[in-house]
Structure formats: structure tokens, C-alpha cells
Coordinates of N, CA and C in Angstrom, one line a residue:
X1 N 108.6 126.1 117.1 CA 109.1 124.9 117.8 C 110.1 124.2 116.9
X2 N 111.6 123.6 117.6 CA 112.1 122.8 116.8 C 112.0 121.3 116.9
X3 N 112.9 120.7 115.9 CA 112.6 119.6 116.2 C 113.8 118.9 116.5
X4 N 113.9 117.4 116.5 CA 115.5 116.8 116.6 C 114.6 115.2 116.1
X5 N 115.5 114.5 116.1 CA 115.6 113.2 115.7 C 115.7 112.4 116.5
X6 N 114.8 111.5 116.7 CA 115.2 110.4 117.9 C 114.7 108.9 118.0
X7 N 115.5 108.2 118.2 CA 115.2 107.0 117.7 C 115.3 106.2 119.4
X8 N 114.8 105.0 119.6 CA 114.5 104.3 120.2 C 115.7 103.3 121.1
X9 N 116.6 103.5 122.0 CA 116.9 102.3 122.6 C 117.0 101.2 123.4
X10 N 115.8 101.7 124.1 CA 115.7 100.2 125.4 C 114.1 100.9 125.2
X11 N 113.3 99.7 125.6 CA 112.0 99.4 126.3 C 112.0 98.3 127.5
X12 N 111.8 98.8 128.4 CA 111.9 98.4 130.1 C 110.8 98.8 130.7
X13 N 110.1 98.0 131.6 CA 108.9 98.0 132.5 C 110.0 98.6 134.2
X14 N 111.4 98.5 134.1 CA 112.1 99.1 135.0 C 112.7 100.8 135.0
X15 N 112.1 101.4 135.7 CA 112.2 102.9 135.6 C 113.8 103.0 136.1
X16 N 114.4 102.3 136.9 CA 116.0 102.4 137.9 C 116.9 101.6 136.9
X17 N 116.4 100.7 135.5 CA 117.2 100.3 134.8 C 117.6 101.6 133.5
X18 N 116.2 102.5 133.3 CA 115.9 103.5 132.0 C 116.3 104.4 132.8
X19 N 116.8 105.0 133.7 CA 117.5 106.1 134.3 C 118.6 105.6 134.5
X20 N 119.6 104.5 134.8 CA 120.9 103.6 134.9 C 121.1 103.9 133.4
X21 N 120.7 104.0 132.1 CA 121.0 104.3 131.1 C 121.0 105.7 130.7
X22 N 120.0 106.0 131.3 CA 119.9 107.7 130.9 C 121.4 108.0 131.8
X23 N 121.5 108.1 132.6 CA 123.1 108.3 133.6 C 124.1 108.0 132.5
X24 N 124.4 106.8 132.3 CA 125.5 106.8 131.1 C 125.7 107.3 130.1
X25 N 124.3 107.7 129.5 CA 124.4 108.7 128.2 C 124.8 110.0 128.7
X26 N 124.4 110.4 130.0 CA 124.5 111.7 130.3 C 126.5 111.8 130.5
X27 N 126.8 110.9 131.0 CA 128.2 110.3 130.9 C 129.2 111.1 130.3
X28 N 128.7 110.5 129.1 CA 129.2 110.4 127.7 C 129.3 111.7 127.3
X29 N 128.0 113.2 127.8 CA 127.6 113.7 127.3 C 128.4 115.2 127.8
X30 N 128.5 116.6 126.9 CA 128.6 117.5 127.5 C 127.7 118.1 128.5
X31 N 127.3 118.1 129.8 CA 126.3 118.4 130.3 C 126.7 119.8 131.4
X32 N 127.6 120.8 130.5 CA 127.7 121.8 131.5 C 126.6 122.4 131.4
X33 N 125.4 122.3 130.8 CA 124.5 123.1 130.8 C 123.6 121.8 130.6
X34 N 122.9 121.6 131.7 CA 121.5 120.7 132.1 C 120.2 120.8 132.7
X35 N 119.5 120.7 131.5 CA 117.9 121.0 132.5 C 117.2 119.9 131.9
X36 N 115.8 119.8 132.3 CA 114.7 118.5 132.3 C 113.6 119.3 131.9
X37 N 112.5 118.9 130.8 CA 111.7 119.6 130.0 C 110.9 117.9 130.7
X38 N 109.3 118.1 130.9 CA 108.3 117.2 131.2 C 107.3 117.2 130.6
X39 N 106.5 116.3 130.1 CA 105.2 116.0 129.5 C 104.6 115.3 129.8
X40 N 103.2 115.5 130.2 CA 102.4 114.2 130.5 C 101.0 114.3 130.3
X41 N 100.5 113.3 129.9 CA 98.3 113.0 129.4 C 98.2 112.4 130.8
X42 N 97.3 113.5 131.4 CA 96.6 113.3 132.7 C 95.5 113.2 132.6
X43 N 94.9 111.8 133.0 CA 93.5 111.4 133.3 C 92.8 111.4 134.3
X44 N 93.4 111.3 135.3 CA 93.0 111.0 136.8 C 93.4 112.2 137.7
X45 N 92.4 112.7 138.5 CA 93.2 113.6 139.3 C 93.7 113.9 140.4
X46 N 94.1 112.5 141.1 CA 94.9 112.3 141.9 C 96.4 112.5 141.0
X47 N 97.0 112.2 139.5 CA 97.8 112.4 138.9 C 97.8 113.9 139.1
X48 N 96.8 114.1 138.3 CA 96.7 116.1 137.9 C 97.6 116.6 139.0
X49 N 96.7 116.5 140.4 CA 96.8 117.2 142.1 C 98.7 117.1 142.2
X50 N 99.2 115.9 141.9 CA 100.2 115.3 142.5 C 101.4 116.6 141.4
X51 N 101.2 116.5 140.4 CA 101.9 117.1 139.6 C 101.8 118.6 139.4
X52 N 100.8 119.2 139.7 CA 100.4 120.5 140.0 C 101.0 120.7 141.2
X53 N 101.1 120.0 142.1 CA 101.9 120.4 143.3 C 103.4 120.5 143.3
X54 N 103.5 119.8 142.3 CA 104.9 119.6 142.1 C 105.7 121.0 141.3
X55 N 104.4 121.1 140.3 CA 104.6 122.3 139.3 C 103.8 123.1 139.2
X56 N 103.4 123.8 140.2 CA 102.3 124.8 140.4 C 102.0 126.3 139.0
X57 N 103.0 126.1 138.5 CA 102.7 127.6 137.7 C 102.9 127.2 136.4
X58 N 103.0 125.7 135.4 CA 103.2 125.1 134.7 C 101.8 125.5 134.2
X59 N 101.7 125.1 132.9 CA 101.1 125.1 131.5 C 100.2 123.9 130.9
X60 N 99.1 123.7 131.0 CA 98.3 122.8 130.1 C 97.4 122.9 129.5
X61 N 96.6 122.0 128.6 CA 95.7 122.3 127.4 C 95.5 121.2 127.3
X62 N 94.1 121.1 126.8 CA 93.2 119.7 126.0 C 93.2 119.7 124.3
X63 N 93.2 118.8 124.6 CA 93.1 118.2 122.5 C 91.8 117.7 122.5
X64 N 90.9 117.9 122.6 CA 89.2 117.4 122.5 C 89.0 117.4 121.3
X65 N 88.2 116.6 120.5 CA 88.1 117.0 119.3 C 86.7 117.2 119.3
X66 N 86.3 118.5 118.3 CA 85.3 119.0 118.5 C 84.8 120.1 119.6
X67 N 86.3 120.4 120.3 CA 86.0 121.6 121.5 C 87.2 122.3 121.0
X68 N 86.6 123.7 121.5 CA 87.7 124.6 121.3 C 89.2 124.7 122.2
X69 N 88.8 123.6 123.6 CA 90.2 123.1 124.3 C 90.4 124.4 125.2
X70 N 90.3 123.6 125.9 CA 90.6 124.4 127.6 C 92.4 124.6 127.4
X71 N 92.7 125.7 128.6 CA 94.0 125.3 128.8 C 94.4 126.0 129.9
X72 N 95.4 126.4 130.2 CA 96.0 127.3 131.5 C 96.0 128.6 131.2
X73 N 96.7 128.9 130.0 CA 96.4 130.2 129.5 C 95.1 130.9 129.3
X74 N 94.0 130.2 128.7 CA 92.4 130.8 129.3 C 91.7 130.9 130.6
X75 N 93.0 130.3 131.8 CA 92.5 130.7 133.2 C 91.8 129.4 133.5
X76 N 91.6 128.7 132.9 CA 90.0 127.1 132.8 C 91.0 126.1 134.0
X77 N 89.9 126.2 134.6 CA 90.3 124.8 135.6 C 90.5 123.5 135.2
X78 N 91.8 123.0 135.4 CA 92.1 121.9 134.7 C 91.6 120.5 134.9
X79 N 91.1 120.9 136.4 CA 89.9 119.7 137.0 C 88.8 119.4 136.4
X80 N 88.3 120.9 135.5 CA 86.6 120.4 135.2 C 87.1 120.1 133.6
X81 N 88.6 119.6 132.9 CA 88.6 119.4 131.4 C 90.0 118.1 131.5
X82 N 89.7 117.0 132.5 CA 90.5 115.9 132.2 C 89.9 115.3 130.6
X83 N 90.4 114.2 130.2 CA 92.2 114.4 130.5 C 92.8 115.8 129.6
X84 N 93.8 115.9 130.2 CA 94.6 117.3 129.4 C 96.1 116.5 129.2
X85 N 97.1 117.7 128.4 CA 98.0 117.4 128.7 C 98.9 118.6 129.3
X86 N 100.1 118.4 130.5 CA 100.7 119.4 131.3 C 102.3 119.2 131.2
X87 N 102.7 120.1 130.9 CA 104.3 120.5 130.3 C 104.7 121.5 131.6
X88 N 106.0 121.4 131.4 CA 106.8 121.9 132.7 C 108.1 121.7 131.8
X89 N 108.9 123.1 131.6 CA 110.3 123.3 131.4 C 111.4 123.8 132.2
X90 N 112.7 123.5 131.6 CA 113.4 124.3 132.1 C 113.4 123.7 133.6
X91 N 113.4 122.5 133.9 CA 113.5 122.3 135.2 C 114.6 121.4 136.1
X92 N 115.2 121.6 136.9 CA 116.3 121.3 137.5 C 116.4 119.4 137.6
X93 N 117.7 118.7 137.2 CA 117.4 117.5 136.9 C 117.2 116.3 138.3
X94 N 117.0 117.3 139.4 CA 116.9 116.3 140.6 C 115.4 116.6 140.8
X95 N 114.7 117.1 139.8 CA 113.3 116.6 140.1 C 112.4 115.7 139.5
X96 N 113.3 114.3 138.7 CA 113.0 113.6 137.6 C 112.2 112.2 138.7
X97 N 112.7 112.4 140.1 CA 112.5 111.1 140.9 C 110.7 111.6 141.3
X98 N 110.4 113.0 141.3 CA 109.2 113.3 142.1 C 108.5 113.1 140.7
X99 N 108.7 113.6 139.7 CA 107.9 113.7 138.3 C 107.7 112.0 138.1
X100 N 108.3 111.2 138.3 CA 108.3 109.7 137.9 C 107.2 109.1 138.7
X101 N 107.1 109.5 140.6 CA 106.3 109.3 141.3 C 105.3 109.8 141.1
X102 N 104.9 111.2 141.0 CA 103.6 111.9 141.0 C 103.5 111.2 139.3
X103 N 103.9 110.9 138.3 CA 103.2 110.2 137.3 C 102.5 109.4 137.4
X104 N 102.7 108.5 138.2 CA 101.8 107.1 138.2 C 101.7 106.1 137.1
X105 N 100.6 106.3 136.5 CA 101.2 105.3 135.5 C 100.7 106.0 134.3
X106 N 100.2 107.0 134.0 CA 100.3 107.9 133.0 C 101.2 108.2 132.0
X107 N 101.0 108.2 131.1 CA 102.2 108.5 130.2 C 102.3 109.8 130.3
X108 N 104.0 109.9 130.3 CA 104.6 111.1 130.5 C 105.8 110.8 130.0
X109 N 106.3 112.2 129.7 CA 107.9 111.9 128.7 C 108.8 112.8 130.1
X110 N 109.9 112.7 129.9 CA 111.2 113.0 130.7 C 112.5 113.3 130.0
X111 N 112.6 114.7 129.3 CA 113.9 114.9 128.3 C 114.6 115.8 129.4
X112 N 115.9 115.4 128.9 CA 117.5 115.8 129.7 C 117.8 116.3 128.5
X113 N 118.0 118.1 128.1 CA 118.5 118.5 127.4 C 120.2 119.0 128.1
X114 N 120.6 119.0 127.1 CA 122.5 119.3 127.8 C 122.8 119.7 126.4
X115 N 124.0 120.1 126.8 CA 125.2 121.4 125.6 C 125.2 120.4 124.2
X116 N 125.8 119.2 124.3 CA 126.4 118.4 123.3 C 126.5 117.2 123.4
X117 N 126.6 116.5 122.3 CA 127.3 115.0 122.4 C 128.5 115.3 122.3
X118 N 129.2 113.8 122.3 CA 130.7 113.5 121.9 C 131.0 113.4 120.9
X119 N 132.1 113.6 120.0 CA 132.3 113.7 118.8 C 132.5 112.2 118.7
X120 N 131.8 111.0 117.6 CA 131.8 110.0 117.5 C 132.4 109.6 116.2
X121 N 133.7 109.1 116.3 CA 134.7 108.9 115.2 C 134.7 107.8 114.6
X122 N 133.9 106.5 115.2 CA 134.3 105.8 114.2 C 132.8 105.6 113.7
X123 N 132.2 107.1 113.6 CA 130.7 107.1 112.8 C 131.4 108.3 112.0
X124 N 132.3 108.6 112.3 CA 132.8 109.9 111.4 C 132.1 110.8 111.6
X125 N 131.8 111.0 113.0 CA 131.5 112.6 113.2 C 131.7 113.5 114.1
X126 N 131.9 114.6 114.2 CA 132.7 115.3 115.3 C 131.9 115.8 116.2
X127 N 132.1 116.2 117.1 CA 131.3 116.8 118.3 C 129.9 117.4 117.9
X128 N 129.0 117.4 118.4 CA 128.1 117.2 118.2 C 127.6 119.1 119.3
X129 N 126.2 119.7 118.3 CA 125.9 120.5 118.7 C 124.7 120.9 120.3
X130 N 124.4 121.7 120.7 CA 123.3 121.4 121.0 C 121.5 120.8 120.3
X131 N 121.8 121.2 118.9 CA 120.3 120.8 118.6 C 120.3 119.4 118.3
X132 N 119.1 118.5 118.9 CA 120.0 116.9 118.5 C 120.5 116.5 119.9
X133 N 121.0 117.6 120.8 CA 121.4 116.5 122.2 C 120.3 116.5 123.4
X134 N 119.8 115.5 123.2 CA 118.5 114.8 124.1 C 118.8 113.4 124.4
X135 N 117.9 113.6 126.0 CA 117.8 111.7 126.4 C 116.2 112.3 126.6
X136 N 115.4 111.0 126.0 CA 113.9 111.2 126.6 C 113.5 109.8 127.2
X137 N 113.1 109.7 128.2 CA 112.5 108.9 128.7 C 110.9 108.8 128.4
X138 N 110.4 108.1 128.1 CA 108.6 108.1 127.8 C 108.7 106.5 129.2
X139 N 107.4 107.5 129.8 CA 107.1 106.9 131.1 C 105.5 105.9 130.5
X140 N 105.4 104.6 130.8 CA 103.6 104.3 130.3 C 103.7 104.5 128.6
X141 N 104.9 104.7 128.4 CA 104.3 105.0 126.4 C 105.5 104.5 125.4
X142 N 105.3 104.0 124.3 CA 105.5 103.9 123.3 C 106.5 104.8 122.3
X143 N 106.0 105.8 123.0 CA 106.2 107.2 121.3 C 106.1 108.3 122.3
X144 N 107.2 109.1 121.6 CA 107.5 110.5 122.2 C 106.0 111.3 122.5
X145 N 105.3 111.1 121.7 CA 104.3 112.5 121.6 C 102.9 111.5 122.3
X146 N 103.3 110.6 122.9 CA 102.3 110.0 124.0 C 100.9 109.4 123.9
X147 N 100.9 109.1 122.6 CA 99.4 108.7 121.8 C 99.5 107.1 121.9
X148 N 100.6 106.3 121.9 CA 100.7 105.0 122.3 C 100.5 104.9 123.9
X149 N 99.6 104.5 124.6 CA 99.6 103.9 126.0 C 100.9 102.1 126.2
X150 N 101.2 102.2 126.8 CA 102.1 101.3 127.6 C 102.3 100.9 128.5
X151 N 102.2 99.7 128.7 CA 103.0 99.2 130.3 C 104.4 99.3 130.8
X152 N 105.4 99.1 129.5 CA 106.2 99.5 129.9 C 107.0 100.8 129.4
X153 N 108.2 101.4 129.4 CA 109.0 102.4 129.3 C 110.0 102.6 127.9
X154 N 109.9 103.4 127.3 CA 110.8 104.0 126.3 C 111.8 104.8 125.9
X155 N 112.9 104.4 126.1 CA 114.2 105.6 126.3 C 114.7 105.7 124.8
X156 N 114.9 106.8 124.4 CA 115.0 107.2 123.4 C 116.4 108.4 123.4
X157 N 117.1 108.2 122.4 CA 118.7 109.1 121.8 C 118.0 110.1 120.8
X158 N 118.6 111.3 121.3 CA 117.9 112.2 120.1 C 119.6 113.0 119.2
X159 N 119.4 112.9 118.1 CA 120.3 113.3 117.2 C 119.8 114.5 116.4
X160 N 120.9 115.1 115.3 CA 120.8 116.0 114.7 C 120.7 115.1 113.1
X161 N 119.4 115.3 112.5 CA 119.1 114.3 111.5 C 120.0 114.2 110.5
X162 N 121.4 115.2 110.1 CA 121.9 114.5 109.5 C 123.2 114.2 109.9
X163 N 123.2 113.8 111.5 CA 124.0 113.1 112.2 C 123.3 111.8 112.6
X164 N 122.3 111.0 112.1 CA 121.4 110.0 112.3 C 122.4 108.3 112.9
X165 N 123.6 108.7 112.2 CA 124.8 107.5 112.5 C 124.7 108.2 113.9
X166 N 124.7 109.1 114.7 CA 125.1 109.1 116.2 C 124.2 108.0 117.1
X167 N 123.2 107.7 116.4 CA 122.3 107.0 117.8 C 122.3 105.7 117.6
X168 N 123.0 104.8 116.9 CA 123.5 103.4 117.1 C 124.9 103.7 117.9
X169 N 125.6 104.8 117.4 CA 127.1 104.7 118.2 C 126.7 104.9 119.8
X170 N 125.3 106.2 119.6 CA 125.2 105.9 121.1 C 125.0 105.0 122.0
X171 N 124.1 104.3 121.2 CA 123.0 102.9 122.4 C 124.5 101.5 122.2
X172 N 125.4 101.5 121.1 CA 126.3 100.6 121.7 C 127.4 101.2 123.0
X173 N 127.5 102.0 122.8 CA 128.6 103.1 124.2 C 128.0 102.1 125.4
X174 N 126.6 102.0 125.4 CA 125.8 102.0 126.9 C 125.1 100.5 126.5
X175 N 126.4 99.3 125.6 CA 125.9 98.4 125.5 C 124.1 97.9 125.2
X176 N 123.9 98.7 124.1 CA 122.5 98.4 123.4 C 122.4 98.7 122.3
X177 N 121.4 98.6 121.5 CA 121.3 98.7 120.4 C 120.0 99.8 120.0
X178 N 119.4 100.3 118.5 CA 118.7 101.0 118.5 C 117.9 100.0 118.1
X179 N 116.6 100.0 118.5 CA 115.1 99.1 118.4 C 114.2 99.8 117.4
X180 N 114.1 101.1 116.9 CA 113.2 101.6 116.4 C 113.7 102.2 115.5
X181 N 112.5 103.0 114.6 CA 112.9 104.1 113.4 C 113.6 105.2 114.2
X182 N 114.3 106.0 113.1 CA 114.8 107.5 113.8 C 113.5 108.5 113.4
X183 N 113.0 108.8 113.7 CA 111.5 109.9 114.1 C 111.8 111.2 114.6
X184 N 110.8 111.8 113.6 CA 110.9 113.6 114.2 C 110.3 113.8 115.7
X185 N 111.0 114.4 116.5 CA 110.9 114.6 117.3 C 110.3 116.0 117.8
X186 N 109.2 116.7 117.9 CA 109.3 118.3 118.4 C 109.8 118.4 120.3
X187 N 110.8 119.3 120.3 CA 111.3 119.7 121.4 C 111.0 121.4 121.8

């Protein structure tokens, strides 16, 4: 697994304000090559049902502590081992509006992987690679890896760590600032 760097720029209880931002970064961004990677801790299974339908051949597994953890890959019905968590890649970016609905209010993450950034000059750095170019939205959460519960939403700039100047240049582009540490990211 790799990782990237990403640091924090808006927290919003508005999902149509944290995708109005995610749009601008995407803007800014090289996005000849665009897909949406999803994560989400499903406790309820009206969530589970909604998103399984959505992503029927997708991947999940439990973190229990003290069990050896169910998951998709052992065939285990994901009904009889809530909560779990369920991942879906590689997925086309007009399906971010059904993923947001079937979430409910679960935390779930939403990354827009694309080619590159822009080369940001008056950070002194040039175009920017694939590894490092991410937008993540955390839906209900806090923190990329979804162990904070929240009411409201977390959009987050992912960088190449020792391009770490990219993610203030980014969040002022789109009129904001960065709010948090810059954090390892697994993608």
C-alpha cells in the first residue's frame, strides 16, 4: 500500500459546499485520468443493503478485536458481522452523488484520484506527480482512516510529502486555508 500526505481544508456539515470545493481543486487539477476510490464503517444495515447495491462485487472486512474478522474474501456474510468496513475502487466519478446518499450518516471517505497537480510557483514547485494527487472528502468524520465519528464533513488536499508547501497553495487557489496537521495518508 502507498501512502501520500494530506492535510485538512474545510470542515462543513454542507456536502454541496465540500464537493463546490472538491470541483475547484479538480479545476486546477490534471484530471485526464479520473477515478473515485470509497470507504466506509457500516453499522446499520439499511446502510450495508444501500451500498452493496450500489457496489455489489466490492470488498469488506471487520477489525473486531479479539476475532479473527470476517470479510468478503472468506465468503462471510456481511449481515451476520456489522459493523465492518467496505471499500470500492476504481470507480467512475458520477457515482459520488449515490455513494453520499446510500452513506447516510456513516462515516465514509470519497477520494478523486487524477494524473497531477499544477505546478505551484510561488511555492516553488513544479508540476506535480501522480503520487500526492488526491481530493478526499471524509463524509460523518474527522480523519481519513474514519476512527473519529462526526457530524460534520472533512475535505482534505493530498500532497507528495516532500511537496508539503503544495497544500496551503492549494486551499488558498479555492479561497481557504489549511486547518490541520499534514498526515500520512494510506491510499
Amino acid at each position: 500500500m502507498a501512502n501520500s500526505y494530506a492535510q485538512s481544508i474545510l470542515r462543513t456539515t454542507s456536502t454541496a459546499e465540500a464537493l463546490d470545493i472538491v470541483r475547484r481543486l479538480l479545476d486546477l487539477a490534471d484530471t485526464s485520468v479520473l477515478s473515485v476510490d470509497f470507504d466506509a464503517r457500516v453499522s446499520e444495515e439499511p446502510v450495508l443493503d444501500a451500498l452493496l447495491e450500489l457496489l455489489p462485487d466490492t470488498g469488506w472486512w471487520t477489525e473486531t478485536d479479539g476475532a479473527d474478522g470476517a470479510s468478503s474474501d472468506a465468503g462471510d456474510d456481511p449481515h451476520a458481522h456489522l459493523p465492518l468496513y467496505i471499500s470500492g475502487c476504481g470507480l467512475p466519478p458520477e457515482a459520488v452523488d449515490r455513494l453520499i446518499a446510500a452513506s447516510g450518516t456513516s462515516p465514509a471517505c470519497i477520494r478523486w484520484d487524477f494524473w497531477a497537480w499544477p505546478a505551484a510557483p510561488e511555492a516553488g514547485l513544479d508540476r506535480g506527480g501522480p503520487r500526492g494527487a488526491y481530493v478526499t472528502l471524509c463524509l460523518n468524520a474527522q480523519d481519513i482512516d474514519l476512527t473519529e465519528p462526526a457530524a460534520d464533513h472533512s475535505l482534505f488536499v493530498h500532497v507528495a510529502q516532500v511537496e508539503a508547501e503544495r497544500a496551503p497553495w492549494l486551499a488558498a487557489r479555492v479561497g481557504l486555508r489549511v486547518i490541520g496537521e499534514l498526515v500520512m495518508a494510506p491510499v
